[in-house]
Amino acid sequence: MLEALKEEVFKANLDLVKHGLVIFTWGNASAIDRSKGLFVIKPSGVDYDIMKPSDMVVCDMNGNVVDGTLKPSSDMPTHLYLYQHFKEIGGVVHTHSTYATAWAQAGVGIPNIGTTHADYFAQDIPCTRQMNEEEVFGAYERDTGKVIIERFNGIKPLEVPGVLVHNHGPFSWGNDVHNAVHNAVVMEQVAKMASISLSVNPALKMNPLLIKKHYERKHGKNAYYGQ
Amino acid sequence: MLEALKEEVFKANLDLVKHGLVIFTWGNASAIDRSKGLFVIKPSGVDYDIMKPSDMVVCDMNGNVVDGTLKPSSDMPTHLYLYQHFKEIGGVVHTHSTYATAWAQAGVGIPNIGTTHADYFAQDIPCTRQMNEEEVFGAYERDTGKVIIERFNGIKPLEVPGVLVHNHGPFSWGNDVHNAVHNAVVMEQVAKMASISLSVNPALKMNPLLIKKHYERKHGKNAYYGQ
Amino acid sequence: MLEALKEEVFKANLDLVKHGLVIFTWGNASAIDRSKGLFVIKPSGVDYDIMKPSDMVVCDMNGNVVDGTLKPSSDMPTHLYLYQHFKEIGGVVHTHSTYATAWAQAGVGIPNIGTTHADYFAQDIPCTRQMNEEEVFGAYERDTGKVIIERFNGIKPLEVPGVLVHNHGPFSWGNDVHNAVHNAVVMEQVAKMASISLSVNPALKMNPLLIKKHYERKHGKNAYYGQ
Amino acid sequence: MLEALKEEVFKANLDLVKHGLVIFTWGNASAIDRSKGLFVIKPSGVDYDIMKPSDMVVCDMNGNVVDGTLKPSSDMPTHLYLYQHFKEIGGVVHTHSTYATAWAQAGVGIPNIGTTHADYFAQDIPCTRQMNEEEVFGAYERDTGKVIIERFNGIKPLEVPGVLVHNHGPFSWGNDVHNAVHNAVVMEQVAKMASISLSVNPALKMNPLLIKKHYERKHGKNAYYGQ
């Protein structure tokens, strides 16, 4: 079932390792087939060395496994919640990549202070609020999705394709899982550069014109970046 | 004698290099066979390039070499002391990995400020007190173990599988040596992320609910992480 | 057309990846043939894995494509402007390399605080002013070149072969594109070292004699470095 | 002439690259044959990719080339001065390695704040004073050696096998060139760890007992580290 998408999700998970975003099994990628109402996600806690495309798990929109012999990633309910509420996204990635996670631990959004950031994110990368007792000890992984959606009130997910979950780490997404991986790499890099920039000059000022310009020249109506 | 365990300890020592935790010969791993009352440890100061499984040294619970032609790691008495007092551990690792050692040099425990940390450690990673003259110029390596055990008064070693020795570096352990290596990698990574987080936001606040939640979902009675 | 120069520019672009200065397609290198009034530049947004020498684009001094089937890098007008105003340069490189970009985001020039820097740059690496609305929403890429040239009033480009564009990133140049790549590597390294130096000692003082001496011994009339 | 020593010096220079201490040609290693009063040093500005053992240059104790077709490293007079005044050393290494150079730029010695440092250096790694006009514009490279020797008044070179030259970078040495390379790696690592430690806890305190103990257990009369 969904063999091509399994292959794509499998490759996306390995790409996270290749890009240095994942240690051990600390990451997961998924992709959705909107027409079928099914999504494919990495199994929980399986070593990347022995993981195969056929190990990918297929879930429906109620979070039930419909294909696969392994348990899905424990973060599956977060992926599901994002697919349910961000109708325009096709893939989701979660990592504990070093710098993006450090910002999440700091509880601070990553400020849009350069064109590298502005090329991909139309504003700061937001950080969610802290979760309360009911959320943490109730449906924790689902409500991790809930605080993300709450934070994105008024923000278009494809204009800001990532978030920091407070004291936890980054989630990113895109129109497909390949793009979600790409955005995870960008988040890690802009997180790293922002921490260095602020150590060099805590009083730095971003030119707001560049935020609009760089995002538009790549993603706007008259985009002229790429072939 | 204990050929399988020698192989395991040999591999664990190489894994420390593979994970970037060890420069030159600055690290050592050991594993214990509780039923026989013997443990296997890396030899002292042997280059990893030429080290063989048969170079591993077998010691008894008095610290006497019972098999092997090389001297054991000079840190052997610390390993022994940990095996004597932490009955539930099966492997011990010591490294001078960059960030964990930097925190040990700073004399400060690594604060539990994110879910990556909480997934493995039920609280902060503690730092031992400074050692006194008698300890340093007496049975130094044994008493390195002693100050660790002293610091763990009231802490379960498998719930906090690592420590920083003041002005020195990290020790980690686990139910076996593979797991001790795993925890050494985790310590280095959380040490790195914590130093970045604090530089970004010195006033950061960890959500204490997440500490309990993440540790429990992986290690508690109703753990649901992994297969 | 210009096959040898295409090969050279192709190789220079790959060298940026090899030196760790470029993630994805975030960089571009070009070289000029002054006798023909033509320059060769990387195509826009093409993956390095599949890029070939024949994909390089040839432009004339009005910025028109005269050879090649792909669109040139969107930064082409900046390269062109630099070639028009810095008559002595033969190659240009732009990257978003981590530390140099972090300084650009900080809006601060990289201070000449060591002999590594002084070996290549006769003074600080300057940072341009912020661009205004007309520049950003008009001929943005051309005017990126304009603010660089404005900043270099009174500075010889081959004595200071690089610049930080405010909130954006580094450009470097040289007598050929190989040299421009070399200077991009130097900028990244001195940016990294300067950020560490300042964190260790914010009150550090550079010996101005060394700036003159090191630059002169490598680039002066009586240079005696190299063969 | 001195073919075995040339081979050794050649290998030492490549080891600097392998250990990540050298970018381009920014480093040099040499070794002395005390019985012949000759030393072998890397040629100036030759790419490591094409460098051969036979390219190494042999100099006498007046700094004259006695064998070899290439010019010696421009830092040759510093190596010579060190060999003349540190009679117990057999090899010298100079690099611009990232963290050690950053401390040199900061103009601050690397404090002995951990056992990793104490295992190799009996005290802080000192930083030289700034050089004056006569020194910089006179016999600059020789006087770089002179300020090192001046700084080591009262310090035994094999007990502190390295130094930071103010606003420049590290020099290290040892009983042979292999050992000098080893000490260059150690300097870079302790420089890195010290900068992190101080960012985590600027008020950190080193236990002075450990400085004596760790140095002694590896280098003292009753050393018991290694085989």
mmCIF file with all atom_site columns, N, CA, C and O in Angstrom, chain A residues 108-135:
data_model
loop_
_atom_site.group_PDB
_atom_site.id
_atom_site.type_symbol
_atom_site.label_atom_id
_atom_site.label_alt_id
_atom_site.label_comp_id
_atom_site.label_asym_id
_atom_site.label_entity_id
_atom_site.label_seq_id
_atom_site.pdbx_PDB_ins_code
_atom_site.Cartn_x
_atom_site.Cartn_y
_atom_site.Cartn_z
_atom_site.occupancy
_atom_site.B_iso_or_equiv
_atom_site.pdbx_formal_charge
_atom_site.auth_seq_id
_atom_site.auth_comp_id
_atom_site.auth_asym_id
_atom_site.auth_atom_id
_atom_site.pdbx_PDB_model_num
ATOM 1   N N  . VAL A 1 108 ? 12.396 30.706 22.881 1.00 0.00 ? 108 VAL A N  1
ATOM 2   C CA . VAL A 1 108 ? 12.404 31.960 22.133 1.00 0.00 ? 108 VAL A CA 1
ATOM 3   C C  . VAL A 1 108 ? 12.298 31.651 20.645 1.00 0.00 ? 108 VAL A C  1
ATOM 4   O O  . VAL A 1 108 ? 12.979 30.750 20.155 1.00 0.00 ? 108 VAL A O  1
ATOM 5   N N  . GLY A 1 109 ? 11.459 32.393 19.932 1.00 0.00 ? 109 GLY A N  1
ATOM 6   C CA . GLY A 1 109 ? 11.383 32.226 18.486 1.00 0.00 ? 109 GLY A CA 1
ATOM 7   C C  . GLY A 1 109 ? 12.678 32.664 17.815 1.00 0.00 ? 109 GLY A C  1
ATOM 8   O O  . GLY A 1 109 ? 13.428 33.473 18.367 1.00 0.00 ? 109 GLY A O  1
ATOM 9   N N  . ILE A 1 110 ? 12.940 32.136 16.619 1.00 0.00 ? 110 ILE A N  1
ATOM 10  C CA . ILE A 1 110 ? 14.162 32.513 15.901 1.00 0.00 ? 110 ILE A CA 1
ATOM 11  C C  . ILE A 1 110 ? 13.874 33.781 15.103 1.00 0.00 ? 110 ILE A C  1
ATOM 12  O O  . ILE A 1 110 ? 13.047 33.761 14.181 1.00 0.00 ? 110 ILE A O  1
ATOM 13  N N  . PRO A 1 111 ? 14.536 34.887 15.431 1.00 0.00 ? 111 PRO A N  1
ATOM 14  C CA . PRO A 1 111 ? 14.232 36.158 14.769 1.00 0.00 ? 111 PRO A CA 1
ATOM 15  C C  . PRO A 1 111 ? 14.689 36.150 13.315 1.00 0.00 ? 111 PRO A C  1
ATOM 16  O O  . PRO A 1 111 ? 15.724 35.578 12.971 1.00 0.00 ? 111 PRO A O  1
ATOM 17  N N  . ASN A 1 112 ? 13.900 36.795 12.482 1.00 0.00 ? 112 ASN A N  1
ATOM 18  C CA . ASN A 1 112 ? 14.204 36.905 11.056 1.00 0.00 ? 112 ASN A CA 1
ATOM 19  C C  . ASN A 1 112 ? 15.203 38.045 10.864 1.00 0.00 ? 112 ASN A C  1
ATOM 20  O O  . ASN A 1 112 ? 14.815 39.203 10.700 1.00 0.00 ? 112 ASN A O  1
ATOM 21  N N  . ILE A 1 113 ? 16.495 37.718 10.896 1.00 0.00 ? 113 ILE A N  1
ATOM 22  C CA . ILE A 1 113 ? 17.509 38.772 10.889 1.00 0.00 ? 113 ILE A CA 1
ATOM 23  C C  . ILE A 1 113 ? 18.433 38.710 9.683  1.00 0.00 ? 113 ILE A C  1
ATOM 24  O O  . ILE A 1 113 ? 19.470 39.371 9.658  1.00 0.00 ? 113 ILE A O  1
ATOM 25  N N  . GLY A 1 114 ? 18.036 37.919 8.681  1.00 0.00 ? 114 GLY A N  1
ATOM 26  C CA . GLY A 1 114 ? 18.893 37.871 7.506  1.00 0.00 ? 114 GLY A CA 1
ATOM 27  C C  . GLY A 1 114 ? 18.138 37.340 6.309  1.00 0.00 ? 114 GLY A C  1
ATOM 28  O O  . GLY A 1 114 ? 17.044 36.784 6.428  1.00 0.00 ? 114 GLY A O  1
ATOM 29  N N  . THR A 1 115 ? 18.741 37.519 5.145  1.00 0.00 ? 115 THR A N  1
ATOM 30  C CA . THR A 1 115 ? 18.046 37.113 3.922  1.00 0.00 ? 115 THR A CA 1
ATOM 31  C C  . THR A 1 115 ? 17.972 35.598 3.788  1.00 0.00 ? 115 THR A C  1
ATOM 32  O O  . THR A 1 115 ? 17.074 35.093 3.096  1.00 0.00 ? 115 THR A O  1
ATOM 33  N N  . THR A 1 116 ? 18.880 34.855 4.419  1.00 0.00 ? 116 THR A N  1
ATOM 34  C CA . THR A 1 116 ? 18.785 33.393 4.376  1.00 0.00 ? 116 THR A CA 1
ATOM 35  C C  . THR A 1 116 ? 17.462 32.946 4.990  1.00 0.00 ? 116 THR A C  1
ATOM 36  O O  . THR A 1 116 ? 16.758 32.088 4.460  1.00 0.00 ? 116 THR A O  1
ATOM 37  N N  . HIS A 1 117 ? 17.159 33.536 6.131  1.00 0.00 ? 117 HIS A N  1
ATOM 38  C CA . HIS A 1 117 ? 15.888 33.282 6.828  1.00 0.00 ? 117 HIS A CA 1
ATOM 39  C C  . HIS A 1 117 ? 14.716 33.773 5.966  1.00 0.00 ? 117 HIS A C  1
ATOM 40  O O  . HIS A 1 117 ? 13.749 33.032 5.734  1.00 0.00 ? 117 HIS A O  1
ATOM 41  N N  . ALA A 1 118 ? 14.844 34.995 5.467  1.00 0.00 ? 118 ALA A N  1
ATOM 42  C CA . ALA A 1 118 ? 13.750 35.612 4.711  1.00 0.00 ? 118 ALA A CA 1
ATOM 43  C C  . ALA A 1 118 ? 13.471 34.895 3.389  1.00 0.00 ? 118 ALA A C  1
ATOM 44  O O  . ALA A 1 118 ? 12.369 34.990 2.849  1.00 0.00 ? 118 ALA A O  1
ATOM 45  N N  . ASP A 1 119 ? 14.482 34.186 2.869  1.00 0.00 ? 119 ASP A N  1
ATOM 46  C CA . ASP A 1 119 ? 14.256 33.422 1.637  1.00 0.00 ? 119 ASP A CA 1
ATOM 47  C C  . ASP A 1 119 ? 13.225 32.312 1.834  1.00 0.00 ? 119 ASP A C  1
ATOM 48  O O  . ASP A 1 119 ? 12.633 31.828 0.865  1.00 0.00 ? 119 ASP A O  1
ATOM 49  N N  . TYR A 1 120 ? 13.017 31.880 3.076  1.00 0.00 ? 120 TYR A N  1
ATOM 50  C CA . TYR A 1 120 ? 12.161 30.721 3.325  1.00 0.00 ? 120 TYR A CA 1
ATOM 51  C C  . TYR A 1 120 ? 11.001 30.993 4.271  1.00 0.00 ? 120 TYR A C  1
ATOM 52  O O  . TYR A 1 120 ? 9.995  30.298 4.228  1.00 0.00 ? 120 TYR A O  1
ATOM 53  N N  . PHE A 1 121 ? 11.173 31.964 5.174  1.00 0.00 ? 121 PHE A N  1
ATOM 54  C CA . PHE A 1 121 ? 10.168 32.223 6.207  1.00 0.00 ? 121 PHE A CA 1
ATOM 55  C C  . PHE A 1 121 ? 9.761  33.687 6.122  1.00 0.00 ? 121 PHE A C  1
ATOM 56  O O  . PHE A 1 121 ? 10.607 34.581 6.183  1.00 0.00 ? 121 PHE A O  1
ATOM 57  N N  . ALA A 1 122 ? 8.468  33.944 6.021  1.00 0.00 ? 122 ALA A N  1
ATOM 58  C CA . ALA A 1 122 ? 7.980  35.311 5.829  1.00 0.00 ? 122 ALA A CA 1
ATOM 59  C C  . ALA A 1 122 ? 8.052  36.138 7.108  1.00 0.00 ? 122 ALA A C  1
ATOM 60  O O  . ALA A 1 122 ? 7.778  37.340 7.077  1.00 0.00 ? 122 ALA A O  1
ATOM 61  N N  . GLN A 1 123 ? 8.397  35.509 8.236  1.00 0.00 ? 123 GLN A N  1
ATOM 62  C CA . GLN A 1 123 ? 8.564  36.251 9.505  1.00 0.00 ? 123 GLN A CA 1
ATOM 63  C C  . GLN A 1 123 ? 9.423  35.411 10.444 1.00 0.00 ? 123 GLN A C  1
ATOM 64  O O  . GLN A 1 123 ? 10.060 34.446 10.015 1.00 0.00 ? 123 GLN A O  1
ATOM 65  N N  . ASP A 1 124 ? 9.456  35.767 11.753 1.00 0.00 ? 124 ASP A N  1
ATOM 66  C CA . ASP A 1 124 ? 10.181 34.958 12.727 1.00 0.00 ? 124 ASP A CA 1
ATOM 67  C C  . ASP A 1 124 ? 9.649  33.516 12.733 1.00 0.00 ? 124 ASP A C  1
ATOM 68  O O  . ASP A 1 124 ? 8.490  33.279 12.386 1.00 0.00 ? 124 ASP A O  1
ATOM 69  N N  . ILE A 1 125 ? 10.487 32.589 13.153 1.00 0.00 ? 125 ILE A N  1
ATOM 70  C CA . ILE A 1 125 ? 9.995  31.223 13.364 1.00 0.00 ? 125 ILE A CA 1
ATOM 71  C C  . ILE A 1 125 ? 9.472  31.179 14.792 1.00 0.00 ? 125 ILE A C  1
ATOM 72  O O  . ILE A 1 125 ? 10.235 31.325 15.750 1.00 0.00 ? 125 ILE A O  1
ATOM 73  N N  . PRO A 1 126 ? 8.162  31.005 14.948 1.00 0.00 ? 126 PRO A N  1
ATOM 74  C CA . PRO A 1 126 ? 7.571  31.177 16.273 1.00 0.00 ? 126 PRO A CA 1
ATOM 75  C C  . PRO A 1 126 ? 7.881  30.013 17.216 1.00 0.00 ? 126 PRO A C  1
ATOM 76  O O  . PRO A 1 126 ? 8.198  28.915 16.778 1.00 0.00 ? 126 PRO A O  1
ATOM 77  N N  . CYS A 1 127 ? 7.751  30.299 18.506 1.00 0.00 ? 127 CYS A N  1
ATOM 78  C CA . CYS A 1 127 ? 7.887  29.276 19.539 1.00 0.00 ? 127 CYS A CA 1
ATOM 79  C C  . CYS A 1 127 ? 6.544  29.148 20.244 1.00 0.00 ? 127 CYS A C  1
ATOM 80  O O  . CYS A 1 127 ? 5.896  30.158 20.546 1.00 0.00 ? 127 CYS A O  1
ATOM 81  N N  . THR A 1 128 ? 6.107  27.938 20.494 1.00 0.00 ? 128 THR A N  1
ATOM 82  C CA . THR A 1 128 ? 4.805  27.716 21.151 1.00 0.00 ? 128 THR A CA 1
ATOM 83  C C  . THR A 1 128 ? 4.880  28.102 22.631 1.00 0.00 ? 128 THR A C  1
ATOM 84  O O  . THR A 1 128 ? 5.950  28.256 23.189 1.00 0.00 ? 128 THR A O  1
ATOM 85  N N  . ARG A 1 129 ? 3.722  28.239 23.253 1.00 0.00 ? 129 ARG A N  1
ATOM 86  C CA . ARG A 1 129 ? 3.662  28.435 24.710 1.00 0.00 ? 129 ARG A CA 1
ATOM 87  C C  . ARG A 1 129 ? 3.993  27.120 25.415 1.00 0.00 ? 129 ARG A C  1
ATOM 88  O O  . ARG A 1 129 ? 3.998  26.053 24.800 1.00 0.00 ? 129 ARG A O  1
ATOM 89  N N  . GLN A 1 130 ? 4.258  27.200 26.725 1.00 0.00 ? 130 GLN A N  1
ATOM 90  C CA . GLN A 1 130 ? 4.450  25.976 27.509 1.00 0.00 ? 130 GLN A CA 1
ATOM 91  C C  . GLN A 1 130 ? 3.119  25.247 27.632 1.00 0.00 ? 130 GLN A C  1
ATOM 92  O O  . GLN A 1 130 ? 2.053  25.861 27.711 1.00 0.00 ? 130 GLN A O  1
ATOM 93  N N  . MET A 1 131 ? 3.179  23.941 27.641 1.00 0.00 ? 131 MET A N  1
ATOM 94  C CA . MET A 1 131 ? 1.968  23.126 27.755 1.00 0.00 ? 131 MET A CA 1
ATOM 95  C C  . MET A 1 131 ? 1.594  22.955 29.224 1.00 0.00 ? 131 MET A C  1
ATOM 96  O O  . MET A 1 131 ? 2.454  22.934 30.104 1.00 0.00 ? 131 MET A O  1
ATOM 97  N N  . ASN A 1 132 ? 0.286  22.829 29.483 1.00 0.00 ? 132 ASN A N  1
ATOM 98  C CA . ASN A 1 132 ? -0.160 22.689 30.874 1.00 0.00 ? 132 ASN A CA 1
ATOM 99  C C  . ASN A 1 132 ? -0.307 21.214 31.272 1.00 0.00 ? 132 ASN A C  1
ATOM 100 O O  . ASN A 1 132 ? -0.102 20.307 30.457 1.00 0.00 ? 132 ASN A O  1
ATOM 101 N N  . GLU A 1 133 ? -0.689 21.000 32.521 1.00 0.00 ? 133 GLU A N  1
ATOM 102 C CA . GLU A 1 133 ? -0.715 19.645 33.081 1.00 0.00 ? 133 GLU A CA 1
ATOM 103 C C  . GLU A 1 133 ? -1.660 18.726 32.314 1.00 0.00 ? 133 GLU A C  1
ATOM 104 O O  . GLU A 1 133 ? -1.325 17.584 32.019 1.00 0.00 ? 133 GLU A O  1
ATOM 105 N N  . GLU A 1 134 ? -2.817 19.260 32.007 1.00 0.00 ? 134 GLU A N  1
ATOM 106 C CA . GLU A 1 134 ? -3.799 18.436 31.295 1.00 0.00 ? 134 GLU A CA 1
ATOM 107 C C  . GLU A 1 134 ? -3.237 17.993 29.932 1.00 0.00 ? 134 GLU A C  1
ATOM 108 O O  . GLU A 1 134 ? -3.416 16.858 29.512 1.00 0.00 ? 134 GLU A O  1
ATOM 109 N N  . GLU A 1 135 ? -2.585 18.929 29.274 1.00 0.00 ? 135 GLU A N  1
ATOM 110 C CA . GLU A 1 135 ? -2.044 18.611 27.944 1.00 0.00 ? 135 GLU A CA 1
ATOM 111 C C  . GLU A 1 135 ? -0.882 17.619 28.038 1.00 0.00 ? 135 GLU A C  1
ATOM 112 O O  . GLU A 1 135 ? -0.785 16.671 27.249 1.00 0.00 ? 135 GLU A O  1
#
